[in-house]
Coordinates of C-alpha atoms in Angstrom, one line a residue:
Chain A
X1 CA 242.7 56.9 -46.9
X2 CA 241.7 53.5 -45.2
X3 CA 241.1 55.6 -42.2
X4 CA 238.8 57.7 -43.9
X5 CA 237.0 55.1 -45.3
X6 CA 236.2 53.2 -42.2
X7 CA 235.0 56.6 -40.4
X8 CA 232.4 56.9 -43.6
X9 CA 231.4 53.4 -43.6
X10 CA 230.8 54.0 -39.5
X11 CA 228.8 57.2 -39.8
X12 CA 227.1 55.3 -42.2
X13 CA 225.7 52.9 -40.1
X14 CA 225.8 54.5 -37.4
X15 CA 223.5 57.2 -39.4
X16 CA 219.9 57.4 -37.8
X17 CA 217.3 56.3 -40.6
X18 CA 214.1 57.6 -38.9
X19 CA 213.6 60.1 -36.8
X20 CA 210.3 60.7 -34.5
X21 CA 209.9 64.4 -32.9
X22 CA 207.4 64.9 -30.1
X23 CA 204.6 63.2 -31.9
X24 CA 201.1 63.8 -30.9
X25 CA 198.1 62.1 -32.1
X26 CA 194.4 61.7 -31.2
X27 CA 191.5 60.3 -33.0
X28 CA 187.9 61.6 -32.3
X29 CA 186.2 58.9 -30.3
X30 CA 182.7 57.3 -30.6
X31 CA 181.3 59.9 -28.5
X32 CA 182.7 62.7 -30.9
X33 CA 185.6 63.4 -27.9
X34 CA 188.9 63.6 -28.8
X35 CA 191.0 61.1 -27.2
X36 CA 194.7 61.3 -26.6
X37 CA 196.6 58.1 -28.1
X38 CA 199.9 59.5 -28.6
X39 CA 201.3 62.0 -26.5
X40 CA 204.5 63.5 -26.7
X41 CA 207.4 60.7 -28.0
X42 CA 210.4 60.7 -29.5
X43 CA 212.9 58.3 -30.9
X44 CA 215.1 57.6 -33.5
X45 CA 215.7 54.5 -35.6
X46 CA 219.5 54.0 -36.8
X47 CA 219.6 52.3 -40.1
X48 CA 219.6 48.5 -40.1
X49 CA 218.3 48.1 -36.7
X50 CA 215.9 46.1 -35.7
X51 CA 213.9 47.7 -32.5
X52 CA 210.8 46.2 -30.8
X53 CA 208.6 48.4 -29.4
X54 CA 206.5 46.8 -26.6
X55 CA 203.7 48.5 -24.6
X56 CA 200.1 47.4 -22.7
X57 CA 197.3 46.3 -25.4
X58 CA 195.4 49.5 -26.7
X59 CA 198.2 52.1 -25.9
X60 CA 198.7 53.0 -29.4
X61 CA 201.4 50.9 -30.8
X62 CA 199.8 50.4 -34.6
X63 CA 199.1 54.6 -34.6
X64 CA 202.8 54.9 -34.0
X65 CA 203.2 52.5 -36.9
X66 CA 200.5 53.8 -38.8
X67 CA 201.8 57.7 -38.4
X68 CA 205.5 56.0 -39.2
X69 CA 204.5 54.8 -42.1
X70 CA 202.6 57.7 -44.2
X71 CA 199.2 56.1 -43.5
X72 CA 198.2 58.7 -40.9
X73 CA 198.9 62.6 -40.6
X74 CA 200.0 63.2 -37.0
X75 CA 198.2 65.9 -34.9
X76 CA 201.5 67.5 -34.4
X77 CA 205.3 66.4 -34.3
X78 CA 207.0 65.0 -37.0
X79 CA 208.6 62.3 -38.7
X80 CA 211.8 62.5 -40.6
X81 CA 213.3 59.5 -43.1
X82 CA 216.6 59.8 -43.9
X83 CA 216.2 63.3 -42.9
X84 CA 213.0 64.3 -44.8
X85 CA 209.6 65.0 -43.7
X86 CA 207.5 62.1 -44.4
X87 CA 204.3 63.1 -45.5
X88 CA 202.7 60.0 -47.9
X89 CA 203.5 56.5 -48.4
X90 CA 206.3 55.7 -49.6
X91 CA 207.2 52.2 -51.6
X92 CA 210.7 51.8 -49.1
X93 CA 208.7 50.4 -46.1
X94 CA 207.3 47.5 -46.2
X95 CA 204.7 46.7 -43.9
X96 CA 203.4 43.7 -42.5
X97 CA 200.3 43.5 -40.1
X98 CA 198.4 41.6 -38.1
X99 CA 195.9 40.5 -39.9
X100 CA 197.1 39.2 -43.2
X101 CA 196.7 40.6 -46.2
X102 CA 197.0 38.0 -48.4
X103 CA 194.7 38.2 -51.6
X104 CA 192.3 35.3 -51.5
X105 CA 192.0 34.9 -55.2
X106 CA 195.4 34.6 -55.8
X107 CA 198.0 31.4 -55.8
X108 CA 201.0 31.8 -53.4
X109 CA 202.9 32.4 -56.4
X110 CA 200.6 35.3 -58.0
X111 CA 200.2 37.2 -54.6
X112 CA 204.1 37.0 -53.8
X113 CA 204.2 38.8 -56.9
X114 CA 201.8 41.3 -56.3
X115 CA 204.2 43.7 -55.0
X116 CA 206.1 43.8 -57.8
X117 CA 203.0 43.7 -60.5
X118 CA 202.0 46.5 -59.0
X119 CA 205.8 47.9 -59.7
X120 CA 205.7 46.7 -62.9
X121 CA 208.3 44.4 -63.2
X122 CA 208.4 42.0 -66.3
X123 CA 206.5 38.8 -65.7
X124 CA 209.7 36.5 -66.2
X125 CA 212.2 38.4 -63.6
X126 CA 208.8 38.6 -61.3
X127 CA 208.0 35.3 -61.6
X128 CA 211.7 34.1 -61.4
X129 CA 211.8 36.2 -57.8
X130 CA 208.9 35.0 -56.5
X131 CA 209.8 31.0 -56.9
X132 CA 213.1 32.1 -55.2
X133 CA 211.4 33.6 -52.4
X134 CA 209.1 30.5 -51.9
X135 CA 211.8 28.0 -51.9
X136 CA 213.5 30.4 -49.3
X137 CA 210.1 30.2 -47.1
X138 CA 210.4 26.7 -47.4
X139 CA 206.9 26.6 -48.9
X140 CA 207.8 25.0 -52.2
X141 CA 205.0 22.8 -53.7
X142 CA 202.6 25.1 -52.1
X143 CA 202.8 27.7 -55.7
X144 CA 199.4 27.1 -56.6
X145 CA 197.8 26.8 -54.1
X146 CA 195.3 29.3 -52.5
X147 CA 195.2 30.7 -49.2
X148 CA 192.6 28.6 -47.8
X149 CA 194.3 25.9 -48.4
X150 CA 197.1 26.7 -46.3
X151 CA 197.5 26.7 -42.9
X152 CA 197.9 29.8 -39.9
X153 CA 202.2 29.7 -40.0
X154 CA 202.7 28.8 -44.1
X155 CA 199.8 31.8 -44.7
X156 CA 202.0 34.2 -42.3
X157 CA 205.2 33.2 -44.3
X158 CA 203.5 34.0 -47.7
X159 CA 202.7 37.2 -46.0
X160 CA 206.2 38.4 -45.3
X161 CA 207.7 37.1 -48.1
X162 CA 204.9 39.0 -50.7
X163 CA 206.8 42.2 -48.9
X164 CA 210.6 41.3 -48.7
X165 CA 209.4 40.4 -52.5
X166 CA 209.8 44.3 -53.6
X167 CA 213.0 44.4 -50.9
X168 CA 212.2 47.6 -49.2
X169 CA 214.6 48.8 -46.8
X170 CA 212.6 48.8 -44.0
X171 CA 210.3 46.0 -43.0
X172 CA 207.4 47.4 -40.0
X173 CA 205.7 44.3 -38.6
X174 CA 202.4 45.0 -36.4
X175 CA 202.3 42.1 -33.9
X176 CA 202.8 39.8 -37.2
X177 CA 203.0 36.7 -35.1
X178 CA 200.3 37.3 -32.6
X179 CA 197.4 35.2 -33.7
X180 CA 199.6 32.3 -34.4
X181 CA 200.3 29.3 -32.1
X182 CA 203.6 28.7 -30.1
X183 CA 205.3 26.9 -31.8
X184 CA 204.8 27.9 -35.6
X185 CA 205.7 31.5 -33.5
X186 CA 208.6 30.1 -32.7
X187 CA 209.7 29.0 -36.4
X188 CA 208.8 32.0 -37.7
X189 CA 210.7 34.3 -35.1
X190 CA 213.8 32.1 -36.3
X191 CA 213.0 32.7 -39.7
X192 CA 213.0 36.4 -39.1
X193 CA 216.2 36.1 -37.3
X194 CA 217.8 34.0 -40.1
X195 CA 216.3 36.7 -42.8
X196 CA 217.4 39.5 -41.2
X197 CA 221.0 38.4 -40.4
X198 CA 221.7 38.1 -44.2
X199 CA 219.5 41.0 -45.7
X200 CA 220.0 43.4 -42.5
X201 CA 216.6 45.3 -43.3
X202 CA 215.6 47.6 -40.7
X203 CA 212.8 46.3 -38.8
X204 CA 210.4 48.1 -36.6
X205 CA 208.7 45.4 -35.0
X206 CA 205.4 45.9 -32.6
X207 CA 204.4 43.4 -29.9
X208 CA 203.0 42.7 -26.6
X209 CA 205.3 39.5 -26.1
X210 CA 208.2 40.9 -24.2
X211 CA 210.1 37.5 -24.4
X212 CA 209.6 38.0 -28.4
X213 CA 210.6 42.0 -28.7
X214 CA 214.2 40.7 -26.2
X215 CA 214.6 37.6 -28.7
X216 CA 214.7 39.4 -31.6
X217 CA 215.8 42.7 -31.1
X218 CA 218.8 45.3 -31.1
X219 CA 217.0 47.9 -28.8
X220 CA 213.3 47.5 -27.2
X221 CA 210.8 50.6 -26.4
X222 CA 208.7 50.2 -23.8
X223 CA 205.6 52.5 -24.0
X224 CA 203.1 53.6 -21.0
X225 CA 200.0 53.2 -21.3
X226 CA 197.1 55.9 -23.1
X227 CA 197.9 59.1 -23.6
X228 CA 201.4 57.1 -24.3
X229 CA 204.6 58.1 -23.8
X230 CA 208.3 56.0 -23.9
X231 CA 208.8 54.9 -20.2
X232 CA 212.2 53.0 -21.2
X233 CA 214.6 52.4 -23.5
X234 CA 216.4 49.1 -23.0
X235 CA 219.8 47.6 -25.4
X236 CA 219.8 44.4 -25.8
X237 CA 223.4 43.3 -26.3
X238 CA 222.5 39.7 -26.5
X239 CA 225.2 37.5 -28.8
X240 CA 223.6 37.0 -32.4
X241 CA 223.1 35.2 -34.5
X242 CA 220.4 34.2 -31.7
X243 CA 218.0 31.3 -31.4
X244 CA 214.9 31.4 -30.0
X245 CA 215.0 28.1 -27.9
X246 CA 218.2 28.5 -26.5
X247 CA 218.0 32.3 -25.6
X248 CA 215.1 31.1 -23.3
X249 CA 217.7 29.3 -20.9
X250 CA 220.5 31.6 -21.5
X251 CA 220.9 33.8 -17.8
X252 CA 221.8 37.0 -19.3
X253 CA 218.3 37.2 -21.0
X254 CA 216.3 35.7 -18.2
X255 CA 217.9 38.5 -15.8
X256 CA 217.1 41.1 -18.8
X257 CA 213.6 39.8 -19.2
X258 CA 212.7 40.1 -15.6
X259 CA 214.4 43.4 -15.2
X260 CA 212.1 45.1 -18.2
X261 CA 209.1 42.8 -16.9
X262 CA 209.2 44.8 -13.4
X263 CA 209.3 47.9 -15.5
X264 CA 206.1 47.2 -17.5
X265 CA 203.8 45.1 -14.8
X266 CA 203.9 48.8 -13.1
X267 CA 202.4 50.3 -16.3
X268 CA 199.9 47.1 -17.0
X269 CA 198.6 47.1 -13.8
X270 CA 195.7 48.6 -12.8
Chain B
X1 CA 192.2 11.1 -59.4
X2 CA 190.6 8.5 -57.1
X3 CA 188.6 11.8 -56.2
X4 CA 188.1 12.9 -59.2
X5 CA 186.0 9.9 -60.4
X6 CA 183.9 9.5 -57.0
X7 CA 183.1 13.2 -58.0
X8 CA 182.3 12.6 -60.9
X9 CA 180.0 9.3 -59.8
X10 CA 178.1 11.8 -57.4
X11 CA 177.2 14.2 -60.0
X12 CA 175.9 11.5 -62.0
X13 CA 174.0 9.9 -59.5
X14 CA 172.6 14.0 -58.3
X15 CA 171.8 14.1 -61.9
X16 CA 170.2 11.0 -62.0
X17 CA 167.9 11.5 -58.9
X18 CA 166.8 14.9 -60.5
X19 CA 165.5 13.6 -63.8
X20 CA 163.9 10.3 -61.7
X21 CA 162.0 13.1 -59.7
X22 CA 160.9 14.7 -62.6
X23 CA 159.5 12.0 -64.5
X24 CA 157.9 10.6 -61.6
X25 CA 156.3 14.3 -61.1
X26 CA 154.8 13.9 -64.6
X27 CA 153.8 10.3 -64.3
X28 CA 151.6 11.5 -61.2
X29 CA 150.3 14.2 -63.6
X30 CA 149.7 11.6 -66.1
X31 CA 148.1 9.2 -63.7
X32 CA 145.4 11.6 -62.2
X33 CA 144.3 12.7 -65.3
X34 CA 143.6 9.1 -66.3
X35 CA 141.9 8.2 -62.9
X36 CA 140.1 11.2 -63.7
X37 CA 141.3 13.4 -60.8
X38 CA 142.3 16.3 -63.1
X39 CA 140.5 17.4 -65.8
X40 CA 143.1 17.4 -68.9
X41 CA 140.3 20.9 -70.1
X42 CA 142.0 22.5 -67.8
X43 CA 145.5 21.3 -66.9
X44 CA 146.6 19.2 -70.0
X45 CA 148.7 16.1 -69.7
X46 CA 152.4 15.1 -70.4
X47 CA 151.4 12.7 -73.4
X48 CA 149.2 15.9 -75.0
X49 CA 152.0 18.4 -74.0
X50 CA 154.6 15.6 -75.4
X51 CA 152.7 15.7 -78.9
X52 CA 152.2 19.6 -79.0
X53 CA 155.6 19.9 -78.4
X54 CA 156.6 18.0 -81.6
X55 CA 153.7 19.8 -83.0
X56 CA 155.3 23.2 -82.2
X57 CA 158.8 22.3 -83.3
X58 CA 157.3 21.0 -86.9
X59 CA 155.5 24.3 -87.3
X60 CA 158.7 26.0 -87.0
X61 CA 157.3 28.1 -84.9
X62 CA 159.1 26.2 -81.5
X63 CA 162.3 27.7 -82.9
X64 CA 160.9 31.4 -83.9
X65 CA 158.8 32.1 -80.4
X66 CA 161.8 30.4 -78.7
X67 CA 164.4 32.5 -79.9
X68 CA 162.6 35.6 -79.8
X69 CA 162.3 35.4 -75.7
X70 CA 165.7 34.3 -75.1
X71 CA 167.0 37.3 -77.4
X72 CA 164.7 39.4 -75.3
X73 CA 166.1 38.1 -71.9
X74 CA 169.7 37.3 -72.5
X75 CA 170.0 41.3 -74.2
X76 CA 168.6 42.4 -71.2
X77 CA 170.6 40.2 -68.8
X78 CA 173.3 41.7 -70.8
X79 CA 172.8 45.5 -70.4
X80 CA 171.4 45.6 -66.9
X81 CA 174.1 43.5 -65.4
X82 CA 176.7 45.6 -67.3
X83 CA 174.6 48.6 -66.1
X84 CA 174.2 47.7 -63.0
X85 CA 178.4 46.6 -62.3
X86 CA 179.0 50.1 -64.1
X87 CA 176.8 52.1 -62.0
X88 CA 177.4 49.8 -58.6
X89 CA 181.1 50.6 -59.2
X90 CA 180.7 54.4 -59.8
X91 CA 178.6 54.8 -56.6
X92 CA 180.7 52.3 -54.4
X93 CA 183.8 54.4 -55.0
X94 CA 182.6 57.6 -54.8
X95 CA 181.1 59.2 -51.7
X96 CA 179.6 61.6 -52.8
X97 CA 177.7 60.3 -55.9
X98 CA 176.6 57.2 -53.7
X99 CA 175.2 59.7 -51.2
X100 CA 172.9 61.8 -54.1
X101 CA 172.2 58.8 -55.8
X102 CA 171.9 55.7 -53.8
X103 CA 168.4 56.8 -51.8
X104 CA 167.2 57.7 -55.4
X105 CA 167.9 54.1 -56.4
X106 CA 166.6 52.4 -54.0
X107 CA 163.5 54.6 -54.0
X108 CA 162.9 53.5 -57.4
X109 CA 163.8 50.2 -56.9
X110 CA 160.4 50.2 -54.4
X111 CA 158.4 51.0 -57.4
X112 CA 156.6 47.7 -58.8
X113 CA 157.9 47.8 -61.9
X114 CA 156.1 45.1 -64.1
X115 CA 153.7 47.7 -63.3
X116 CA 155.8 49.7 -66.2
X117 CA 155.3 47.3 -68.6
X118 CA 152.0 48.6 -70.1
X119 CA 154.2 52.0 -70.5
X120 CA 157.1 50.5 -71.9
X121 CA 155.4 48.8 -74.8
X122 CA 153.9 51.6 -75.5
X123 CA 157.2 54.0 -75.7
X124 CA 158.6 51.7 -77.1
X125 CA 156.7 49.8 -79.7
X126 CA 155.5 45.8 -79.9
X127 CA 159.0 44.9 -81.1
X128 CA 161.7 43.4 -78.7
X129 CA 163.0 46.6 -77.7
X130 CA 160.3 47.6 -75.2
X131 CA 160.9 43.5 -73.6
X132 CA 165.1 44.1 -73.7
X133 CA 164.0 47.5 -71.8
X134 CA 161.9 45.7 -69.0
X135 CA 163.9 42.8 -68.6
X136 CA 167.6 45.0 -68.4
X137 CA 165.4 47.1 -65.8
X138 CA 164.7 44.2 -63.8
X139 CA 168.3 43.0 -63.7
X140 CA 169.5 46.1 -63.3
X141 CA 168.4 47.0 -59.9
X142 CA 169.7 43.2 -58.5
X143 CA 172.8 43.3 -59.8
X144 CA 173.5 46.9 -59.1
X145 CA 172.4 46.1 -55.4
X146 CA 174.6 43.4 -55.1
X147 CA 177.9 45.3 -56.5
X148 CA 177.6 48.1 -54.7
X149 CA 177.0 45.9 -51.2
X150 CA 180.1 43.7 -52.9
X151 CA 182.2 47.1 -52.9
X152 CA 181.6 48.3 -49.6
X153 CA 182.2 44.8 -47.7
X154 CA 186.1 44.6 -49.3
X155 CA 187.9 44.1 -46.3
X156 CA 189.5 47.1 -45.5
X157 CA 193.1 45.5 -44.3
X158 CA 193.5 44.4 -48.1
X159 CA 193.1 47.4 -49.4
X160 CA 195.2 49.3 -46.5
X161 CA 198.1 46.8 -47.7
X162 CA 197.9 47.1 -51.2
X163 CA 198.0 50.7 -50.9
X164 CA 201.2 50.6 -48.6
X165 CA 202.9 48.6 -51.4
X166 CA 202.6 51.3 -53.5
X167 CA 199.6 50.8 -55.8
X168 CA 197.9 53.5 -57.4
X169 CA 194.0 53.7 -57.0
X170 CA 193.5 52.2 -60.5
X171 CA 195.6 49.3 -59.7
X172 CA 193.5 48.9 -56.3
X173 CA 190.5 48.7 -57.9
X174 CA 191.3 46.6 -60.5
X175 CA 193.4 44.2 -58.4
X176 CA 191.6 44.4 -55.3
X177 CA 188.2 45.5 -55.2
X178 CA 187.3 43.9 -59.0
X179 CA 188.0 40.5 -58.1
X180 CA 186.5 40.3 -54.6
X181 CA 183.2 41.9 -56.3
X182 CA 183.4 39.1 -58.2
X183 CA 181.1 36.5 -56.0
X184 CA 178.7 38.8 -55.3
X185 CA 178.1 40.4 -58.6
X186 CA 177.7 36.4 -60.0
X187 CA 175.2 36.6 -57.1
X188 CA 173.1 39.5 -58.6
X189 CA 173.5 37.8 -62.1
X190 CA 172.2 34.4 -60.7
X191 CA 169.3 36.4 -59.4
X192 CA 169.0 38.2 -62.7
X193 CA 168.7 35.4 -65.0
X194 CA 165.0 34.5 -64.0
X195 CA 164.3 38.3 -63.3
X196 CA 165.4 39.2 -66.8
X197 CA 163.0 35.7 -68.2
X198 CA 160.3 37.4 -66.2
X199 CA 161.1 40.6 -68.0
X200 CA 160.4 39.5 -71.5
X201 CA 157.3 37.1 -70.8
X202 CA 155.3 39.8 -69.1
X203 CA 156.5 42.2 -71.6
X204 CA 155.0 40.1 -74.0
X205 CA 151.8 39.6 -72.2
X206 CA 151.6 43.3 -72.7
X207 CA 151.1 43.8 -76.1
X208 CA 153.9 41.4 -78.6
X209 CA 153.5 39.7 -82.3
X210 CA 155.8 37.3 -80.7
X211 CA 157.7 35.1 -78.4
X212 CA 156.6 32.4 -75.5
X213 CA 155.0 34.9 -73.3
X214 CA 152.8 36.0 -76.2
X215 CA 152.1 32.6 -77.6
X216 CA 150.9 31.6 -74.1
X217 CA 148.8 34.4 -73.3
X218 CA 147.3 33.7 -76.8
X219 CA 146.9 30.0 -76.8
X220 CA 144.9 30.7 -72.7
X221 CA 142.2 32.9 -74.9
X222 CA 141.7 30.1 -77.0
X223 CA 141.9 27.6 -74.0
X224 CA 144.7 25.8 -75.5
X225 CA 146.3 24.4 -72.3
X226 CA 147.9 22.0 -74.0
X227 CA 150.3 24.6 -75.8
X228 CA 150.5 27.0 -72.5
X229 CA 152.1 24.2 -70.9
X230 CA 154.7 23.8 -73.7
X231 CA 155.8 26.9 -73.6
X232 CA 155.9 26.7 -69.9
X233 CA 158.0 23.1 -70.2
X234 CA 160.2 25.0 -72.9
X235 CA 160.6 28.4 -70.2
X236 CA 161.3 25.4 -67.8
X237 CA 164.5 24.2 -69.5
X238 CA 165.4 27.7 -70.4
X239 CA 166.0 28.4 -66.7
X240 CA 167.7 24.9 -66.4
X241 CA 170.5 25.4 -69.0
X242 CA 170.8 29.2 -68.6
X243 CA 171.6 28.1 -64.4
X244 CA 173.9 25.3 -65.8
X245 CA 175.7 27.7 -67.3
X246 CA 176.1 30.3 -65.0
X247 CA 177.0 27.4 -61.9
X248 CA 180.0 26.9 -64.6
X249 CA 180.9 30.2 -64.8
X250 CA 181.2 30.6 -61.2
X251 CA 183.1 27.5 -60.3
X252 CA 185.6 28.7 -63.1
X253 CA 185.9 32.3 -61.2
X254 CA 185.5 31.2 -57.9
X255 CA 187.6 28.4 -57.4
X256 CA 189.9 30.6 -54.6
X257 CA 186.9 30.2 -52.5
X258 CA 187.0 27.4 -49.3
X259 CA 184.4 24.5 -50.3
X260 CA 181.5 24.7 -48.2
X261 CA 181.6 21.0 -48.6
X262 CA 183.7 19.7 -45.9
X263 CA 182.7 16.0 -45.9
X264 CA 179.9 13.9 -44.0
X265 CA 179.2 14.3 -41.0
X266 CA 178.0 12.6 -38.3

């Protein structure tokens, strides 16, 4: 009986939440060619995993993300969630990008809530959510304020928490930290850490900081460049909970980091 | 607060400096007339302008030619802005109409149209409608301009994450693309208000019983400067307290916007 329930709960886990089949995509370029962005890749995300995928600028990363997430119709190939063919958006990612999103003519408070207006949640348990998320971010005080009055890091954390505010089971992030300076990169890739290590999400998370994608990660992808394909897969069965500072100094990642650094320089250089 | 109050002291002192100019302007009016300079036969003065004015407002009539052109302009500030956000909306969401239509606008936008005023009054009689028409037509077109420009600059990654959380394309447009219109379509209003003023006084020069734009195109065949340049004084404030009003507007709708105030410089 016990037995039985263990071997569930481990299939379970174990089960693979996405799925990618050769996926192919290209876009028609400015001279009305098509170019090949995507060519031939598969993978497979198992649930509550949180997998980096790393590859030379311009290879294609945000397509993958973009196909993965209902936004785009691949060319060919396809993409399963829990088994089914994704074919349109669906409210259990949540995505959050480069750029961000935030709604200048909203508070904090009004566009952490935005997610869940749009889900049409009554104001009070909306509202109730939302303050409980900004205390969380560590941005209380900050409620009515507007974007532009914040700066680069707090505007980032608004950012993620107006998605984990409608807690979809599957956070993408799209280089989410690469505009942002060192060290509020820093405190926001332990914030991630800390976030995911009690909500266990899965995260599909794009970047071209290799030290970032090993920090945070269960499993990096490292992609070639265009027409892309997956070079390497690499596990990274570094201790959690992890901290970003300490990581840096800890052998066992610098060895992994220059191992997967040989890999890549071959596919960054020219 | 601290701030609050120094705010407060510079829009007192702006104010200040504004009405200083202005008198000064009219004591310089005043002066040359009495040195001579200017001949009063043709431009008036501020003391005769001062005494028509009480004139005017004794008559009654102040009140009745008055009201009559801000009826006509503020109906047609009315209906062409909500015309123009109606159709700017309509063509900024939909390909295909914007493609049919938006060449056929902006053809007829090239077409002088105070030039239609003789026309207008006569489809549409003396009466205010024919001024509401021409004024509404003039706001129209800069209002519609501006919404449908407002539409198509949304920044696309807003509206790519919205979407992704699920929103419906009623939700995006009414949560997204409505409020960052917004600044822009004030813009088109701001323009409108003396567009839609212009409206009604040359529609009145046409062919009116009534309003400030006929009372001064009478008053210049009877070479009554005096009273033209009341009724210009009274358009004058018009456009002042119609702007005051609108600046309000906007700084209650627009307050998410970064001051483009950032302090002195150097």
């Amino acid at each position: 009986m016990l037995d039985n329930s263990i071997k569930s709960l481990a299939t379970k886990t174990d089960q693979k939440k996405f799925i990618v089949k050769n996926l192919k995509h290209s876009f028609i370029g400015n001279d009305g060619e098509y170019v090949d962005v995507i060519d031939n890749i598969s993978f497979s995300v198992k649930e509550k995993e949180f997998i980096s995928i790393v590859g030379p600028s311009g290879c294609g990363k945000s397509t993958i993300l973009n196909l993965m997430s209902g936004l785009l119709k691949p060319n060919s190939g396809n993409i399963l969630l829990d088994g089914k063919v994704l074919n349109k958006i669906t409210p259990r990612i949540g995505y959050i990008s480069q750029s961000d999103s935030l709604l200048p003519w909203r508070t904090v408070l009004s566009n952490v809530e935005l997610g869940m207006e749009i889900r049409k949640v009554p104001e009070k348990s909306r509202r109730k959510r939302a303050l409980e998320l900004i205390r969380q971010a560590d941005l209380e005080g900050f409620e009515n304020s507007y974007p532009y009055q914040l700066s680069g890091g707090m505007r980032k954390r608004v950012d993620i928490i107006k998605v984990l505010a409608v807690e979809p089971e599957i956070i993408f992030m799209d280089e989410p930290f690469a505009s942002l300076d060192v060290f509020t990169r820093e405190m926001l890739q332990r914030y991630i850490l800390n976030l995911w290590q009690t909500t266990k999400q899965t995260i599909i998370f794009i970047t071209h900081d290799l030290t970032e994608a090993i920090t945070l990660s269960d499993r990096v992808i490292i992609l070639t460049k265009r027409p892309t394909t997956i070079k390497y897969e690499y596990n990274i069965d570094l201790a959690r909970p992890r901290s970003p500072e300490e990581l840096r100094f800890n052998p066992e990642f610098i060895q992994l980091h220059k191992s997967i650094w040989e890999d890549l320089k071959n596919e960054v250089e020219m | 607060m601290k701030d609050n109050t120094n705010k407060l002291y510079n829009n007192t002192k702006d104010v200040m400096i504004r009405v200083t100019a202005f008198f000064v302007l009219l004591a310089l009016w005043e002066a040359f007339v009495l040195l001579g300079i200017l001949n009063p036969f043709y431009t008036s003065q501020p003391s005769r302008i001062f005494q028509d004015l009480l004139e005017f407002y004794k008559s009654g009539d102040l009140i009745k030619h008055t009201s009559i052109t801000v009826q006509e302009a503020l109906w047609g500030l009315f209906i062409g802005s909500i015309l123009g956000i109606i159709v700017g909306f309509i063509l900024g969401l939909s390909n295909i109409l914007a493609k049919i239509f938006e060449p056929i606008i902006t053809g007829l936008y090239g077409i002088p149209k105070l030039a239609l005023a003789p026309i207008f009054v006569l489809w549409f009689g003396l009466g205010i409608e024919s001024k509401i028409i021409m004024s509404s037509m003039l706001v129209f077109f800069l209002v519609f301009f501006n919404t449908y420009g407002g539409i198509k600059d949304v920044d696309r990654n807003i509206i790519t994450s919205v979407r992704l959380m699920g929103a419906s394309q009623t939700q995006i447009v009414l949560k997204v693309i409505l409020p960052a219109c917004t600044p822009w379509i004030l813009a088109g209003i701001r323009g409108g208000l003396g567009a839609s003023l212009i409206g009604a006084i040359v529609g009145e020069y046409m062919g009116a019983s009534a309003g400030l734009g006929w009372m001064i195109s009478y008053s210049t065949s009877f070479f009554q400067v005096d009273r033209v340049m009341t009724c210009i004084l009274i358009l004058f404030f018009i456009g002042v307290i119609f702007n005051m009003i609108l600046k309000n507007v906007e700084r209650v709708l627009l307050k998410w916007r970064p001051p483009t105030d950032y302090g002195e410089t150097f």
